[in-house]
Amino acid sequence: MDVVIVDDEPLARKRLHKMITECGHTVIAEAANGNEALDAVSTHDPAIILLDIEMPGETGLEAAKKIAELDSPPAIIFTTAYDQYALEAFETSASSYLLKPVQQDQLNDALEKAKSITKLQLDSLKDEETSSQRQHITSKGHRGIELIALEDIRYFMADQKYVMVIGINERVLIDETLKELENEFSKQFIRVHRNSLVSIKHILGLNRDRQGHYSLRIADIDDTPTVSRRYASKIKSLLKML
């Protein structure tokens, strides 16, 4: 998994970098304060962020609250020398809370907890649609309001402040967010990238190029949506169960 380290002490970042690498994960960025943490998450889309609490300027708790509001935020693991922040930390939906000096076995357990996707979670993605769920997506165009059958949609892709719906024979923009669509259609569509949701039942396979980049083969269309490293293991696990 891709990890971002946030700590205002260079030696602390260096130590965590070494420990994370020994756990088999990749540190893709480091930051020294809350503002840099937000920039790193926006730029690199990590699966996990290790976040110190006491830092100059914006605290780790303040940064965590902003990160939690993002569309598809990373799992947050707090690393701090102070135990009095534990309750407030978990109110930000933190995955784990580690006291410094962080121990290797504790860090490994926290990383495994953050990345775990249970079989029950994957099974829930394959459940049938509920009767109360929309069966069509509404698009407003120059011809008026159009209905796009959910069955005909292959994936959703964020396009600035709108979302593009990619179907068998059409591409239209809708005024909804990926997060809203993911919440409503979590049993039919799975997130494969910060910018896209793909129809589970129409996935044909997973491609991997020479540079190690992943993409999906989708039924009935030529598009091959990109799968970010953050979601690659999740997609591999899902494909084994389909």
XYZ file of N, CA and C in Angstrom:
726
model
N 0.836 -1.198 0.000
C 0.000 0.000 0.000
C 0.867 1.243 0.000
N 0.317 2.328 -0.535
C 1.010 3.616 -0.546
C 0.696 4.379 0.740
N 1.751 4.891 1.368
C 1.611 5.539 2.677
C 2.238 6.930 2.651
N 1.595 7.888 3.332
C 2.156 9.216 3.541
C 2.481 9.369 5.022
N 3.672 9.882 5.324
C 4.093 10.125 6.704
C 4.031 11.620 6.983
N 3.395 11.982 8.097
C 3.312 13.391 8.490
C 3.856 13.540 9.912
N 4.972 14.242 10.034
C 5.594 14.478 11.341
C 6.540 15.659 11.189
N 6.570 16.555 12.169
C 7.436 17.728 12.051
C 8.890 17.435 12.410
N 9.170 16.217 12.880
C 10.541 15.847 13.229
C 11.135 14.948 12.143
N 12.185 15.408 11.460
C 12.801 14.619 10.383
C 13.247 13.232 10.828
N 13.826 13.126 12.031
C 14.290 11.820 12.512
C 13.121 10.867 12.724
N 12.001 11.387 13.187
C 10.816 10.552 13.379
C 10.307 10.048 12.031
N 10.308 10.932 11.027
C 9.868 10.520 9.683
C 10.801 9.448 9.123
N 12.108 9.627 9.340
C 13.089 8.665 8.830
C 12.883 7.291 9.466
N 12.627 7.283 10.765
C 12.421 6.012 11.474
C 11.146 5.329 10.984
N 10.069 6.083 10.848
C 8.817 5.497 10.372
C 8.936 5.005 8.935
N 9.675 5.754 8.121
C 9.904 5.355 6.728
C 10.545 3.968 6.675
N 11.550 3.770 7.488
C 12.250 2.480 7.526
C 11.311 1.364 8.004
N 10.537 1.638 9.025
C 9.637 0.630 9.583
C 8.527 0.263 8.602
N 7.986 1.261 7.907
C 6.923 0.996 6.935
C 7.447 0.143 5.783
N 8.655 0.461 5.335
C 9.278 -0.326 4.262
C 9.481 -1.771 4.698
N 9.879 -1.959 5.941
C 10.084 -3.314 6.455
C 8.760 -4.074 6.563
N 7.651 -3.348 6.656
C 6.331 -3.982 6.678
C 5.856 -4.346 5.264
N 6.625 -3.944 4.258
C 6.281 -4.287 2.883
C 5.446 -3.262 2.156
N 5.355 -2.043 2.702
C 4.568 -0.994 2.068
C 5.479 0.101 1.521
N 4.895 1.051 0.787
C 5.672 2.084 0.103
C 5.329 3.465 0.628
N 6.354 4.208 1.033
C 6.159 5.594 1.438
C 6.260 6.460 0.185
N 5.161 7.093 -0.193
C 5.144 7.862 -1.445
C 5.333 9.356 -1.208
N 5.207 9.797 0.047
C 5.403 11.221 0.336
C 5.559 11.417 1.841
N 6.208 12.527 2.208
C 6.348 12.922 3.603
C 5.921 14.376 3.747
N 5.435 14.730 4.925
C 5.002 16.095 5.198
C 5.375 16.465 6.628
N 5.535 17.769 6.853
C 5.976 18.239 8.170
C 4.891 18.977 8.942
N 3.727 19.180 8.333
C 2.645 19.874 9.036
C 1.304 19.536 8.387
N 0.241 20.081 8.979
C -1.099 19.766 8.509
C -1.387 20.197 7.089
N -0.933 21.390 6.727
C -1.169 21.881 5.364
C -0.477 21.006 4.331
N 0.767 20.636 4.613
C 1.494 19.754 3.699
C 0.827 18.383 3.629
N 0.232 17.947 4.736
C -0.463 16.660 4.757
C -1.634 16.663 3.782
N -2.426 17.728 3.800
C -3.565 17.839 2.889
C -3.112 17.867 1.432
N -2.026 18.582 1.167
C -1.483 18.638 -0.190
C -1.018 17.255 -0.646
N -0.366 16.520 0.261
C 0.150 15.189 -0.078
C -0.983 14.219 -0.387
N -2.057 14.284 0.400
C -3.197 13.406 0.165
C -3.849 13.734 -1.180
N -3.994 15.015 -1.475
C -4.614 15.439 -2.731
C -3.775 15.036 -3.938
N -2.454 15.132 -3.790
C -1.549 14.854 -4.909
C -1.337 13.367 -5.135
N -1.174 12.606 -4.059
C -0.732 11.209 -4.182
C -1.819 10.174 -3.943
N -2.963 10.568 -3.366
C -4.062 9.642 -3.110
C -3.582 8.373 -2.402
N -2.994 8.503 -1.211
C -2.475 7.329 -0.512
C -3.597 6.471 0.062
N -3.270 5.230 0.357
C -4.230 4.357 1.035
C -4.260 4.659 2.525
N -3.098 5.065 3.064
C -2.954 5.292 4.503
C -2.125 6.543 4.745
N -2.445 7.273 5.814
C -1.619 8.400 6.234
C -1.287 8.225 7.712
N 0.002 8.281 8.033
C 0.466 8.276 9.416
C 0.603 9.729 9.844
N -0.134 10.116 10.876
C -0.307 11.532 11.189
C 0.055 11.839 12.637
N 1.076 12.687 12.807
C 1.422 13.182 14.137
C 0.352 14.180 14.570
N 0.216 14.404 15.874
C -0.812 15.322 16.366
C -0.242 16.693 16.697
N 0.795 16.724 17.523
C 1.393 17.998 17.929
C 2.397 18.465 16.883
N 1.973 19.444 16.057
C 2.844 19.995 15.023
C 2.650 21.507 14.970
N 3.629 22.242 14.465
C 3.467 23.690 14.313
C 2.307 24.009 13.374
N 1.573 25.085 13.678
C 0.447 25.457 12.829
C -0.729 24.532 13.053
N -1.321 24.049 11.982
C -2.485 23.177 12.082
C -2.104 21.841 12.697
N -2.843 21.403 13.704
C -2.533 20.141 14.374
C -2.964 18.957 13.519
N -2.483 17.787 13.902
C -2.880 16.586 13.190
C -4.372 16.313 13.298
N -4.967 16.643 14.431
C -6.407 16.449 14.606
C -7.198 17.340 13.657
N -6.753 18.585 13.525
C -7.429 19.509 12.620
C -7.298 19.048 11.173
N -6.099 18.585 10.817
C -5.882 18.083 9.461
C -6.724 16.833 9.205
N -6.827 15.963 10.224
C -7.579 14.717 10.074
C -9.052 14.987 9.792
N -9.609 16.003 10.441
C -11.015 16.335 10.216
C -11.252 16.773 8.770
N -10.302 17.514 8.208
C -10.420 17.940 6.810
C -10.229 16.763 5.862
N -9.276 15.903 6.179
C -9.018 14.733 5.337
C -10.232 13.819 5.319
N -10.877 13.652 6.477
C -12.039 12.766 6.574
C -13.208 13.239 5.719
N -13.236 14.534 5.394
C -14.318 15.082 4.576
C -14.083 14.900 3.082
N -12.890 14.444 2.708
C -12.573 14.260 1.300
C -13.346 13.084 0.720
N -13.505 13.102 -0.585
C -14.111 11.976 -1.278
C -13.109 10.827 -1.275
N -13.475 9.706 -0.674
C -12.592 8.548 -0.556
C -11.288 8.884 0.174
N -11.368 9.266 1.449
C -10.162 9.625 2.207
C -9.331 8.401 2.547
N -8.033 8.595 2.809
C -7.190 7.479 3.232
C -7.491 7.086 4.678
N -7.081 5.889 5.062
C -7.170 5.493 6.466
C -6.154 6.315 7.254
N -6.531 6.740 8.448
C -5.665 7.588 9.263
C -5.151 6.805 10.465
N -3.825 6.797 10.623
C -3.189 6.214 11.798
C -2.456 7.339 12.518
N -2.872 7.644 13.725
C -2.194 8.690 14.486
C -0.953 8.130 15.169
N 0.130 8.897 15.132
C 1.355 8.556 15.857
C 1.713 9.753 16.718
N 1.706 9.585 18.031
C 1.910 10.723 18.928
C 2.533 10.296 20.245
N 3.166 11.228 20.901
C 3.768 10.964 22.203
C 2.778 11.200 23.336
N 1.561 11.606 23.009
C 0.588 11.985 24.032
C -0.663 11.119 23.942
N -1.060 10.549 25.083
C -2.225 9.661 25.067
C -3.541 10.394 25.338
N -3.484 11.682 25.705
C -4.716 12.382 26.056
C -5.582 12.721 24.846
N -5.045 12.510 23.636
C -5.810 12.841 22.433
C -6.578 11.654 21.861
N -6.495 10.508 22.523
C -7.037 9.282 21.939
C -8.524 9.389 21.612
N -9.324 9.878 22.553
C -10.763 9.956 22.326
C -11.089 10.872 21.159
N -10.465 12.046 21.144
C -10.717 12.996 20.055
C -10.231 12.443 18.722
N -9.137 11.680 18.769
C -8.599 11.103 17.544
C -9.587 10.126 16.917
N -10.190 9.265 17.724
C -11.116 8.278 17.173
C -12.430 8.919 16.740
N -12.712 10.123 17.241
C -13.896 10.842 16.765
C -13.707 11.314 15.329
N -12.459 11.331 14.837
C -12.180 11.683 13.448
C -12.188 10.455 12.542
N -12.639 9.310 13.077
C -12.678 8.040 12.336
C -11.284 7.480 12.071
N -10.367 7.738 12.997
C -9.025 7.191 12.855
C -9.057 5.666 12.901
N -8.169 5.049 12.137
C -8.076 3.598 12.124
C -7.336 3.078 13.353
N -6.243 3.760 13.732
C -5.433 3.344 14.884
C -4.790 4.560 15.537
N -4.305 4.355 16.762
C -3.680 5.414 17.548
C -2.444 4.810 18.199
N -1.263 5.182 17.716
C -0.019 4.596 18.200
C 0.774 5.614 19.004
N 1.245 5.187 20.175
C 2.065 6.059 21.020
C 3.533 5.904 20.657
N 4.232 7.040 20.613
C 5.670 7.025 20.350
C 6.422 6.619 21.617
N 7.551 5.949 21.489
C 8.119 5.483 20.217
C 7.327 4.302 19.662
N 6.966 4.400 18.406
C 6.171 3.363 17.757
C 6.987 2.086 17.642
N 6.367 0.971 18.001
C 7.026 -0.334 17.900
C 6.673 -1.014 16.578
N 7.598 -1.788 16.046
C 7.419 -2.410 14.738
C 6.171 -3.289 14.680
N 5.962 -4.119 15.701
C 4.809 -5.022 15.669
C 3.493 -4.255 15.755
N 3.480 -3.163 16.519
C 2.273 -2.352 16.624
C 1.962 -1.652 15.303
N 3.010 -1.156 14.652
C 2.821 -0.506 13.367
C 2.317 -1.492 12.333
N 2.891 -2.666 12.309
C 2.468 -3.685 11.349
C 1.001 -4.044 11.551
N 0.591 -4.205 12.820
C -0.812 -4.521 13.113
C -1.730 -3.392 12.654
N -1.303 -2.146 12.876
C -2.114 -0.991 12.484
C -2.259 -0.911 10.967
N -1.178 -1.193 10.247
C -1.221 -1.160 8.785
C -2.114 -2.273 8.235
N -2.020 -3.448 8.831
C -2.860 -4.563 8.393
C -4.333 -4.270 8.663
N -4.601 -3.668 9.803
C -5.981 -3.309 10.142
C -6.532 -2.304 9.141
N -5.696 -1.340 8.770
C -6.141 -0.292 7.852
C -6.437 -0.833 6.463
N -5.701 -1.838 6.021
C -5.882 -2.309 4.644
C -6.849 -3.482 4.520
N -7.254 -4.034 5.663
C -8.045 -5.258 5.617
C -9.388 -5.045 4.936
N -9.707 -5.949 4.044
C -11.019 -5.972 3.402
C -11.576 -7.362 3.654
N -12.571 -7.458 4.488
C -13.074 -8.764 4.878
C -13.906 -9.392 3.773
N -14.014 -10.679 3.828
C -14.834 -11.399 2.857
C -16.284 -10.933 2.942
N -16.722 -10.585 4.147
C -18.084 -10.113 4.315
C -18.315 -8.820 3.541
N -17.321 -7.917 3.563
C -17.436 -6.664 2.830
C -17.515 -6.914 1.326
N -16.689 -7.838 0.846
C -16.713 -8.141 -0.581
C -18.013 -8.821 -0.985
N -18.516 -9.702 -0.108
C -19.781 -10.357 -0.401
C -20.910 -9.351 -0.517
N -20.853 -8.316 0.315
C -21.928 -7.321 0.293
C -21.975 -6.584 -1.035
N -20.820 -6.497 -1.718
C -20.791 -5.835 -3.019
C -21.547 -6.626 -4.072
N -21.731 -7.910 -3.825
C -22.361 -8.772 -4.814
C -23.850 -9.006 -4.536
N -24.375 -8.432 -3.464
C -25.784 -8.576 -3.142
C -26.645 -7.984 -4.252
N -27.849 -8.464 -4.366
C -28.753 -7.934 -5.386
C -29.237 -6.550 -5.004
N -29.689 -5.825 -5.992
C -30.176 -4.470 -5.774
C -31.410 -4.489 -4.875
N -31.526 -3.476 -4.041
C -32.698 -3.371 -3.180
C -33.832 -2.705 -3.951
N -35.058 -3.021 -3.556
C -36.220 -2.523 -4.290
C -36.364 -1.014 -4.213
N -35.812 -0.388 -3.139
C -35.975 1.051 -2.965
C -34.940 1.855 -3.750
N -34.015 1.189 -4.374
C -32.931 1.878 -5.064
C -33.359 2.349 -6.457
N -32.804 3.485 -6.877
C -33.075 3.968 -8.230
C -32.609 2.953 -9.269
N -33.366 2.830 -10.324
C -32.986 1.956 -11.432
C -32.534 2.757 -12.644
N -32.597 4.083 -12.530
C -32.178 4.974 -13.603
C -31.421 6.166 -13.036
N -30.522 6.724 -13.836
C -29.836 7.969 -13.514
C -30.429 9.063 -14.397
N -30.671 10.216 -13.814
C -31.285 11.310 -14.550
C -30.235 12.294 -15.051
N -30.325 12.636 -16.329
C -29.410 13.608 -16.924
C -30.222 14.722 -17.583
N -29.825 15.967 -17.318
C -30.491 17.120 -17.924
C -29.658 17.624 -19.092
N -30.221 17.605 -20.284
C -29.506 18.062 -21.468
C -30.339 19.025 -22.284
N -29.849 19.344 -23.483
C -30.560 20.290 -24.332
C -31.889 19.723 -24.828
N -32.022 18.418 -24.771
C -33.277 17.791 -25.187
C -34.244 17.610 -24.023
N -33.842 18.070 -22.850
C -34.677 17.911 -21.665
C -34.071 16.894 -20.709
N -34.906 16.191 -19.987
C -34.444 15.208 -19.008
C -34.395 13.828 -19.653
N -33.252 13.159 -19.501
C -33.079 11.813 -20.033
C -32.877 10.825 -18.892
N -33.399 9.624 -19.080
C -33.210 8.549 -18.099
C -32.226 7.539 -18.654
N -31.211 7.212 -17.864
C -30.206 6.223 -18.267
C -30.354 5.021 -17.349
N -30.674 3.886 -17.915
C -30.867 2.683 -17.114
C -29.564 2.295 -16.411
N -29.656 1.978 -15.131
C -28.477 1.583 -14.368
C -27.784 0.382 -15.010
N -28.573 -0.505 -15.585
C -28.051 -1.702 -16.225
C -27.142 -1.367 -17.402
N -27.368 -0.209 -18.049
C -26.581 0.164 -19.223
C -25.307 0.935 -18.882
N -25.143 1.307 -17.613
C -23.979 2.102 -17.202
C -22.803 1.186 -16.894
N -21.644 1.543 -17.452
C -20.445 0.738 -17.220
C -19.537 1.349 -16.157
N -19.438 2.682 -16.144
C -18.728 3.314 -15.030
C -19.032 4.797 -14.943
N -18.732 5.353 -13.775
C -18.862 6.792 -13.521
C -17.459 7.373 -13.374
N -17.237 8.566 -13.939
C -15.926 9.197 -13.838
C -16.084 10.676 -13.490
N -15.384 11.118 -12.448
C -15.448 12.513 -12.044
C -14.850 13.394 -13.130
N -15.541 14.487 -13.444
C -15.093 15.432 -14.468
C -15.293 16.833 -13.913
N -14.262 17.330 -13.216
C -14.320 18.605 -12.505
C -15.469 18.568 -11.506
N -16.423 19.489 -11.606
C -17.483 19.499 -10.590
C -18.672 18.615 -10.979
N -18.582 17.953 -12.117
C -19.635 17.044 -12.551
C -19.106 15.610 -12.584
N -20.014 14.685 -12.898
C -19.641 13.285 -13.082
C -20.107 12.845 -14.456
N -19.218 12.185 -15.183
C -19.585 11.656 -16.500
C -20.057 10.219 -16.349
N -21.183 9.924 -16.961
C -21.732 8.573 -16.984
C -21.334 7.934 -18.301
N -20.614 6.820 -18.234
C -20.203 6.108 -19.448
C -21.050 4.860 -19.577
N -21.896 4.849 -20.604
C -22.763 3.711 -20.847
C -22.361 2.977 -22.111
N -23.226 2.099 -22.566
C -22.920 1.298 -23.752
C -22.806 2.188 -24.987
N -23.748 3.104 -25.134
C -23.768 3.935 -26.350
C -23.784 5.420 -26.070
N -23.493 5.833 -24.832
C -23.586 7.254 -24.538
C -22.664 7.679 -23.402
N -22.385 8.968 -23.403
C -21.621 9.614 -22.350
C -22.334 10.920 -22.023
N -22.762 11.045 -20.790
C -23.473 12.264 -20.394
C -22.944 12.735 -19.043
N -23.119 14.028 -18.786
C -22.721 14.606 -17.506
C -23.937 14.705 -16.593
N -23.720 14.425 -15.315
C -24.793 14.557 -14.333
C -24.302 15.414 -13.174
N -25.236 16.041 -12.518
C -24.905 16.937 -11.410
C -25.006 16.188 -10.088
N -24.185 15.149 -9.933
C -24.091 14.387 -8.700
C -22.614 14.155 -8.411
N -22.293 13.768 -7.187
C -20.902 13.511 -6.838
C -20.634 12.010 -6.798
N -19.367 11.654 -6.974
C -18.994 10.238 -6.890
C -19.315 9.665 -5.517
N -19.116 10.469 -4.493
C -19.363 9.990 -3.143
C -20.828 9.639 -2.950
N -21.724 10.479 -3.471
C -23.157 10.202 -3.385
C -23.508 8.930 -4.154
N -22.949 8.779 -5.340
C -23.210 7.594 -6.154
C -22.653 6.340 -5.498
N -21.463 6.455 -4.922
C -20.852 5.307 -4.252
C -21.698 4.865 -3.072
N -22.201 5.814 -2.305
C -23.031 5.472 -1.149
C -24.324 4.790 -1.573
N -24.928 5.275 -2.644
C -26.212 4.728 -3.081
C -26.068 3.389 -3.804
N -25.009 3.255 -4.611
C -24.879 2.061 -5.454
C -23.671 1.194 -5.069
N -23.360 1.151 -3.785
C -22.175 0.407 -3.332
C -22.256 -1.090 -3.620
N -23.453 -1.600 -3.851
C -23.602 -3.032 -4.138
C -23.438 -3.357 -5.619
N -23.501 -2.330 -6.469
C -23.359 -2.559 -7.911
C -22.075 -1.964 -8.495
N -21.548 -0.914 -7.857
C -20.369 -0.231 -8.389
C -19.266 -0.181 -7.330
N -18.032 -0.360 -7.778
C -16.900 -0.370 -6.869
C -15.904 0.717 -7.277
N -15.356 1.382 -6.294
C -14.374 2.427 -6.578
C -13.056 1.774 -6.981
N -12.492 2.229 -8.084
C -11.218 1.697 -8.562
C -10.142 2.778 -8.622
N -10.579 4.013 -8.439
C -9.676 5.160 -8.494
C -10.383 6.305 -7.784
N -9.609 7.277 -7.354
C -10.230 8.433 -6.702
C -11.280 9.066 -7.600
N -11.138 8.905 -8.919
C -12.029 9.566 -9.868
C -13.032 8.654 -10.557
N -13.146 7.402 -10.166
C -14.057 6.535 -10.925
C -14.643 5.378 -10.124
N -15.874 5.027 -10.510
C -16.604 3.873 -9.983
C -16.973 2.990 -11.163
N -16.787 1.674 -11.026
C -17.021 0.754 -12.138
C -18.095 -0.272 -11.770
N -18.930 -0.608 -12.750
C -19.963 -1.625 -12.561
C -19.319 -2.986 -12.326
N -19.591 -3.585 -11.190
C -18.945 -4.850 -10.808
C -19.294 -5.971 -11.779
N -20.562 -6.095 -12.130
C -21.005 -7.222 -12.947
C -20.480 -7.160 -14.378
N -19.943 -6.000 -14.801
C -19.446 -5.865 -16.171
C -17.920 -5.887 -16.272
N -17.240 -6.181 -15.162
C -15.777 -6.288 -15.194
C -15.384 -7.610 -15.834
N -14.537 -7.527 -16.863
C -14.082 -8.736 -17.555
C -12.701 -9.196 -17.076
N -11.873 -8.258 -16.646
C -10.535 -8.637 -16.219
C -9.692 -7.429 -15.839
N -8.518 -7.725 -15.308
C -7.592 -6.683 -14.853
C -6.322 -6.744 -15.686
N -5.955 -5.618 -16.300
C -4.727 -5.534 -17.085
C -3.596 -4.949 -16.240
N -2.363 -5.299 -16.579
C -1.184 -4.718 -15.932
C -0.109 -4.499 -16.992
N 0.342 -3.236 -17.153
C 1.333 -2.958 -18.185
C 2.750 -3.143 -17.643
N 3.738 -2.890 -18.480
C 5.139 -3.131 -18.096
C 5.615 -2.213 -16.976
N 4.958 -1.083 -16.825
C 5.324 -0.143 -15.758
C 4.610 -0.463 -14.447
N 3.781 -1.504 -14.455
C 3.082 -1.897 -13.239
C 1.765 -1.182 -13.020
N 1.262 -0.462 -14.049
C 0.003 0.250 -13.921
C -1.160 -0.689 -14.265
N -2.257 -0.548 -13.519
C -3.408 -1.422 -13.707
C -4.562 -0.701 -14.405
N -5.354 -1.476 -15.147
C -6.578 -0.961 -15.756
C -7.555 -2.122 -15.898
N -8.833 -1.786 -16.090
C -9.867 -2.816 -16.161
C -10.408 -2.979 -17.570
N -10.715 -4.217 -17.938
C -11.448 -4.505 -19.160
C -12.925 -4.578 -18.796
N -13.734 -3.815 -19.534
C -15.150 -3.705 -19.234
C -15.980 -4.198 -20.416
N -17.039 -4.920 -20.131
C -17.897 -5.464 -21.182
C -18.543 -4.364 -22.005
N -18.573 -4.555 -23.318
C -19.324 -3.731 -24.281
C -18.704 -2.380 -24.602
N -17.589 -2.001 -23.964
C -16.961 -0.704 -24.271
C -15.456 -0.901 -24.443
N -14.839 0.041 -25.146
C -13.397 -0.031 -25.373
C -12.591 0.629 -24.251
N -13.244 1.468 -23.445
C -12.548 2.137 -22.344
C -11.936 1.123 -21.389
N -10.779 1.458 -20.860
C -10.134 0.634 -19.837
C -9.815 1.525 -18.640
N -10.761 1.710 -17.729
C -10.565 2.603 -16.587
C -9.317 2.245 -15.773
N -8.587 3.269 -15.369
C -7.377 3.079 -14.576
C -7.727 2.633 -13.160
N -6.952 1.684 -12.649
C -7.063 1.251 -11.253
C -5.840 1.783 -10.512
N -6.054 2.618 -9.517
C -4.917 3.160 -8.776
C -4.314 2.090 -7.883
N -3.066 2.274 -7.529
C -2.385 1.304 -6.663
C -3.132 1.111 -5.357
N -3.772 2.173 -4.903
C -4.508 2.108 -3.645
C -5.611 1.054 -3.673
N -6.260 0.868 -4.850
C -7.399 -0.041 -4.944
C -7.072 -1.361 -5.648
N -5.843 -1.543 -6.078
C -5.485 -2.737 -6.852
C -5.730 -4.028 -6.081
N -5.305 -4.072 -4.818
C -5.466 -5.303 -4.044
C -6.943 -5.607 -3.804
N -7.744 -4.560 -3.630
C -9.184 -4.742 -3.435
C -9.824 -5.350 -4.679
N -9.420 -4.870 -5.858
C -9.974 -5.386 -7.101
C -9.535 -6.836 -7.325
N -8.273 -7.137 -7.020
C -7.789 -8.511 -7.174
C -8.600 -9.461 -6.290
N -8.861 -9.042 -5.056
C -9.640 -9.883 -4.139
C -11.060 -10.072 -4.647
N -11.641 -9.015 -5.183
C -13.002 -9.110 -5.715
C -13.051 -10.056 -6.907
N -12.091 -9.954 -7.825
C -12.105 -10.790 -9.015
C -11.993 -12.274 -8.689
N -11.326 -12.616 -7.614
C -11.196 -14.008 -7.209
C -12.539 -14.589 -6.747
N -13.440 -13.680 -6.379
C -14.735 -14.133 -5.854
C -15.855 -14.062 -6.866
N -15.623 -13.416 -7.995
C -16.683 -13.269 -9.008
C -16.894 -14.562 -9.775
